[in-house]
């Protein structure tokens, strides 16, 4: 079993910042550094979309164009945690944010079906 638990969501005014965290655990989660990690989001009435991804050692990241320059993904393998720092938030960033994991040490993955494990989601609401 692999469990991913997000935290750090909430309500913030436009232009503000939030940091999401996602902690991995579980009997099968033998080594966090074996997993590529990603963040996705789903706004009401819309499909879930890729936000950011990071490879197993943090050496490469990739962002959706809509968040590039505002969001930063990072990871701390010693803490089995991945982060999403969100700055200059906009109302259109309002969504449920999900972290995802897959046992993969290749390049960043951006497709939902590339990921085997998902968190329960964390609501981010940006008011105008």
Coordinates of N, CA and C in Angstrom, one line a residue:
X1 N 0.8 -1.2 0.0 CA 0.0 0.0 0.0 C 0.9 1.2 0.0
X2 N 0.5 2.2 -0.8 CA 1.1 3.5 -0.8 C 0.1 4.6 -0.5
X3 N 0.4 5.4 0.5 CA -0.5 6.5 0.9 C 0.1 7.8 0.6
X4 N -0.6 8.7 0.0 CA -0.2 10.1 -0.2 C -1.2 11.0 0.5
X5 N -0.7 11.9 1.4 CA -1.5 12.8 2.1 C -1.1 14.2 1.9
X6 N -2.0 15.0 1.2 CA -1.7 16.4 1.0 C -2.2 17.3 2.2
X7 N -1.5 18.4 2.3 CA -1.9 19.4 3.3 C -1.4 20.8 2.8
X8 N -2.0 21.8 3.4 CA -1.5 23.2 3.1 C -2.5 24.0 2.2
X9 N -3.6 23.4 1.8 CA -4.5 24.2 1.0 C -5.3 25.2 1.9
X10 N -6.1 26.0 1.2 CA -6.9 26.9 2.0 C -7.4 28.0 1.1
X11 N -7.8 29.1 1.8 CA -8.3 30.3 1.1 C -7.3 31.4 1.1
X12 N -7.1 32.0 0.0 CA -6.1 33.1 -0.1 C -6.6 34.1 -1.1
X13 N -6.1 35.4 -0.9 CA -6.5 36.4 -1.9 C -5.6 36.4 -3.1
X14 N -6.1 36.9 -4.2 CA -5.3 36.9 -5.4 C -4.0 37.7 -5.1
X15 N -2.9 37.1 -5.6 CA -1.6 37.7 -5.4 C -0.9 37.1 -4.2
X16 N -1.6 36.3 -3.4 CA -1.0 35.7 -2.3 C -0.3 34.4 -2.6
X17 N 0.2 33.7 -1.6 CA 0.9 32.5 -1.7 C 0.4 31.4 -0.8
X18 N 0.6 30.1 -1.2 CA 0.4 29.0 -0.4 C 1.4 27.9 -0.7
X19 N 1.7 27.0 0.2 CA 2.6 25.9 0.0 C 1.9 24.6 0.3
X20 N 1.7 23.8 -0.7 CA 1.2 22.4 -0.5 C 2.3 21.4 -0.2
X21 N 1.9 20.5 0.7 CA 2.8 19.4 1.0 C 2.1 18.1 0.7
X22 N 2.9 17.1 0.4 CA 2.4 15.8 0.1 C 3.4 14.8 0.7
X23 N 2.9 14.1 1.7 CA 3.8 13.1 2.4 C 3.4 11.7 2.0
X24 N 4.4 10.9 1.6 CA 4.2 9.5 1.2 C 4.5 8.6 2.3
X25 N 3.8 7.5 2.4 CA 4.0 6.5 3.4 C 3.4 5.2 2.9
X26 N 3.6 4.1 3.7 CA 3.0 2.8 3.4 C 4.0 1.7 3.3
X27 N 3.5 0.5 3.5 CA 4.4 -0.7 3.5 C 5.1 -0.9 2.1
X28 N 4.4 -0.5 1.0 CA 5.0 -0.7 -0.3 C 5.8 0.5 -0.7
X29 N 5.8 1.5 0.1 CA 6.5 2.8 -0.3 C 7.9 2.6 0.3
X30 N 8.6 1.7 -0.3 CA 9.9 1.3 0.3 C 10.9 2.4 0.2
X31 N 10.9 3.2 -0.8 CA 11.9 4.3 -0.9 C 11.3 5.4 -1.7
X32 N 11.1 6.5 -1.1 CA 10.5 7.7 -1.7 C 11.3 8.1 -2.9
X33 N 12.6 7.9 -2.9 CA 13.5 8.3 -4.0 C 13.3 7.4 -5.2
X34 N 12.5 6.4 -5.1 CA 12.3 5.5 -6.3 C 11.1 6.1 -7.1
X35 N 10.5 7.1 -6.6 CA 9.2 7.5 -7.2 C 9.3 8.9 -7.8
X36 N 8.8 9.0 -9.0 CA 8.6 10.3 -9.6 C 7.3 10.9 -9.1
X37 N 7.3 12.2 -8.9 CA 6.1 12.8 -8.2 C 5.5 13.9 -9.1
X38 N 4.2 14.1 -9.0 CA 3.6 15.2 -9.8 C 2.4 15.8 -9.0
X39 N 2.1 17.0 -9.4 CA 0.9 17.7 -8.9 C -0.1 17.9 -10.1
X40 N -1.3 17.7 -9.8 CA -2.4 17.9 -10.7 C -3.5 18.7 -10.0
X41 N -4.4 19.3 -10.8 CA -5.5 20.0 -10.2 C -6.7 19.8 -11.0
X42 N -7.9 20.0 -10.3 CA -9.2 19.9 -11.0 C -10.1 21.0 -10.5
X43 N -10.5 21.8 -11.4 CA -11.4 22.9 -11.1 C -12.8 22.4 -11.3
X44 N -13.8 23.0 -10.7 CA -15.2 22.6 -10.9 C -15.6 22.6 -12.4
X45 N -16.2 21.5 -12.8 CA -16.6 21.4 -14.2 C -15.5 21.2 -15.2
X46 N -14.3 21.0 -14.7 CA -13.2 20.8 -15.7 C -12.5 19.5 -15.4
X47 N -11.7 19.1 -16.4 CA -10.9 17.9 -16.3 C -9.7 18.1 -15.4
X48 N -9.2 17.0 -14.8 CA -8.0 17.1 -14.0 C -6.8 17.4 -15.0
X49 N -6.0 18.3 -14.6 CA -4.9 18.7 -15.4 C -3.5 18.7 -14.7
X50 N -2.5 18.5 -15.5 CA -1.1 18.5 -14.9 C -0.7 19.9 -14.5
X51 N 0.0 20.0 -13.4 CA 0.5 21.3 -12.9 C 2.0 21.3 -12.9
X52 N 2.6 20.3 -12.3 CA 4.1 20.3 -12.1 C 4.5 18.9 -11.8
X53 N 5.8 18.6 -12.3 CA 6.3 17.2 -12.0 C 7.8 17.3 -11.6
X54 N 8.3 16.3 -10.9 CA 9.7 16.3 -10.5 C 10.2 14.9 -10.5
X55 N 11.4 14.7 -11.0 CA 11.9 13.4 -11.1 C 12.4 12.9 -9.7
X56 N 12.9 11.7 -9.6 CA 13.1 11.0 -8.3 C 14.2 11.8 -7.5
X57 N 15.2 12.4 -8.1 CA 16.2 13.0 -7.3 C 16.1 14.6 -7.3
X58 N 15.0 15.1 -7.8 CA 14.8 16.5 -7.9 C 15.6 17.2 -8.9
X59 N 16.3 16.5 -9.8 CA 17.2 17.1 -10.7 C 16.5 17.6 -12.0
X60 N 15.3 17.4 -12.1 CA 14.6 17.9 -13.3 C 13.1 18.1 -12.9
X61 N 12.6 19.3 -13.4 CA 11.2 19.6 -13.1 C 10.5 20.0 -14.4
X62 N 9.2 20.0 -14.4 CA 8.5 20.5 -15.6 C 7.2 21.1 -15.1
X63 N 6.7 22.2 -15.8 CA 5.5 22.9 -15.3 C 4.6 23.1 -16.5
X64 N 3.3 23.2 -16.2 CA 2.3 23.6 -17.1 C 2.6 25.1 -17.4
X65 N 2.3 25.5 -18.6 CA 2.5 26.9 -19.0 C 1.8 27.9 -18.1
X66 N 0.6 27.4 -17.7 CA -0.3 28.3 -16.9 C 0.3 28.7 -15.5
X67 N 1.3 27.9 -15.0 CA 1.9 28.1 -13.7 C 3.4 28.4 -13.7
X68 N 3.9 28.3 -14.9 CA 5.4 28.5 -15.0 C 5.8 29.9 -14.6
X69 N 6.8 30.0 -13.7 CA 7.3 31.2 -13.2 C 6.6 31.7 -11.9
X70 N 5.5 31.0 -11.5 CA 4.7 31.3 -10.3 C 4.8 30.1 -9.3
X71 N 4.8 28.9 -9.8 CA 4.8 27.7 -8.9 C 6.2 27.1 -9.0
X72 N 6.5 26.4 -7.8 CA 7.8 25.7 -7.8 C 7.5 24.4 -7.1
X73 N 7.9 23.3 -7.7 CA 7.8 22.0 -7.1 C 9.2 21.6 -6.6
X74 N 9.2 20.9 -5.4 CA 10.5 20.5 -4.9 C 10.2 19.2 -4.0
X75 N 11.2 18.6 -3.6 CA 11.0 17.3 -2.8 C 12.1 17.2 -1.8
X76 N 11.8 16.5 -0.7 CA 12.8 16.2 0.3 C 12.7 14.7 0.5
X77 N 13.5 14.0 -0.1 CA 13.5 12.5 0.0 C 13.6 12.0 1.4
X78 N 14.4 12.7 2.2 CA 14.6 12.2 3.6 C 13.3 12.3 4.4
X79 N 12.4 13.2 4.0 CA 11.1 13.4 4.7 C 10.0 12.7 3.9
X80 N 10.3 12.1 2.7 CA 9.3 11.5 1.9 C 8.2 12.5 1.6
X81 N 8.6 13.6 1.2 CA 7.6 14.7 1.0 C 7.9 15.5 -0.3
X82 N 6.9 15.8 -1.0 CA 7.0 16.7 -2.1 C 6.2 18.0 -1.9
X83 N 6.7 19.1 -2.4 CA 6.0 20.4 -2.1 C 5.6 21.1 -3.4
X84 N 4.7 22.0 -3.3 CA 4.3 22.9 -4.4 C 4.1 24.3 -3.8
X85 N 5.1 25.1 -4.0 CA 5.1 26.5 -3.6 C 4.3 27.3 -4.7
X86 N 3.3 27.9 -4.3 CA 2.4 28.7 -5.2 C 2.4 30.1 -4.9
X87 N 3.0 30.9 -5.8 CA 3.1 32.4 -5.6 C 2.2 33.1 -6.6
X88 N 1.9 34.4 -6.4 CA 1.2 35.2 -7.3 C -0.1 34.5 -7.7
X89 N -0.8 33.9 -6.8 CA -2.0 33.1 -7.1 C -3.1 34.0 -7.8
X90 N -3.8 33.3 -8.7 CA -4.9 34.0 -9.4 C -6.2 33.2 -9.1
X91 N -7.3 33.9 -9.3 CA -8.6 33.2 -9.1 C -8.7 31.9 -10.0
X92 N -8.1 31.9 -11.1 CA -8.2 30.7 -12.0 C -7.3 29.6 -11.5
X93 N -6.6 29.8 -10.4 CA -5.8 28.7 -9.8 C -6.7 27.9 -8.8
X94 N -7.9 28.4 -8.6 CA -8.8 27.7 -7.7 C -9.2 26.3 -8.2
X95 N -8.9 25.3 -7.3 CA -9.1 23.9 -7.7 C -8.8 23.0 -6.6
X96 N -9.1 21.7 -6.7 CA -8.6 20.7 -5.8 C -7.3 20.2 -6.4
X97 N -6.3 20.3 -5.6 CA -4.9 19.9 -6.0 C -4.6 18.5 -5.5
X98 N -4.1 17.7 -6.4 CA -3.8 16.3 -6.1 C -2.3 16.0 -6.3
X99 N -1.7 15.3 -5.4 CA -0.3 14.8 -5.7 C -0.4 13.4 -6.1
X100 N 0.6 13.0 -6.9 CA 0.6 11.7 -7.5 C 2.0 11.1 -7.5
X101 N 2.1 9.8 -7.5 CA 3.4 9.2 -7.5 C 3.4 8.0 -8.4
X102 N 4.6 7.7 -8.9 CA 4.8 6.5 -9.7 C 6.2 6.0 -9.5
X103 N 6.4 4.7 -9.4 CA 7.7 4.1 -9.3 C 8.4 4.2 -10.6
X104 N 9.2 5.2 -10.8 CA 9.8 5.5 -12.1 C 11.0 6.5 -11.9
X105 N 12.1 6.1 -12.5 CA 13.3 7.0 -12.3 C 13.7 7.6 -13.6
X106 N 12.8 7.7 -14.5 CA 13.1 8.4 -15.8 C 12.7 9.8 -15.8
X107 N 12.3 10.3 -17.0 CA 12.0 11.8 -17.1 C 10.7 12.1 -16.4
X108 N 10.4 13.4 -16.3 CA 9.2 13.9 -15.7 C 8.0 13.3 -16.5
X109 N 7.0 12.9 -15.7 CA 5.8 12.4 -16.3 C 4.7 13.5 -16.2
X110 N 3.9 13.7 -17.3 CA 2.9 14.7 -17.2 C 1.5 14.2 -17.5
X111 N 1.3 12.9 -17.7 CA 0.0 12.3 -18.0 C -0.6 11.7 -16.8
X112 N -1.9 11.8 -16.6 CA -2.5 11.2 -15.4 C -2.3 9.7 -15.4
X113 N -2.4 9.0 -16.5 CA -2.3 7.6 -16.6 C -0.9 7.1 -16.4
X114 N 0.1 8.0 -16.2 CA 1.5 7.6 -15.9 C 1.6 7.3 -14.4
X115 N 0.7 7.8 -13.6 CA 0.8 7.7 -12.2 C -0.1 6.7 -11.6
X116 N 0.5 5.9 -10.7 CA -0.2 4.8 -10.0 C -0.9 5.1 -8.7
X117 N -0.4 6.1 -8.0 CA -0.9 6.5 -6.7 C -1.3 7.9 -6.6
X118 N -2.4 8.2 -5.9 CA -2.9 9.5 -5.8 C -3.3 9.9 -4.4
X119 N -3.2 11.1 -4.0 CA -3.6 11.6 -2.7 C -5.1 11.9 -2.8
X120 N -5.7 12.4 -1.7 CA -7.1 12.6 -1.6 C -7.5 14.0 -2.1
X121 N -6.5 14.8 -2.3 CA -6.8 16.2 -2.8 C -6.8 17.2 -1.7
X122 N -6.5 18.4 -2.0 CA -6.5 19.6 -1.1 C -7.1 20.8 -1.8
X123 N -8.1 21.4 -1.2 CA -8.8 22.5 -1.9 C -7.9 23.8 -1.8
X124 N -7.8 24.5 -2.9 CA -7.1 25.8 -2.9 C -8.2 26.7 -3.5
X125 N -8.5 27.8 -2.8 CA -9.4 28.8 -3.3 C -8.8 30.1 -3.3
X126 N -8.8 30.8 -4.4 CA -8.2 32.1 -4.6 C -9.3 33.1 -4.8
X127 N -9.4 34.1 -3.9 CA -10.5 35.1 -4.1 C -10.0 36.3 -4.8
X128 N -10.8 36.9 -5.6 CA -10.4 38.1 -6.3 C -10.6 39.4 -5.5

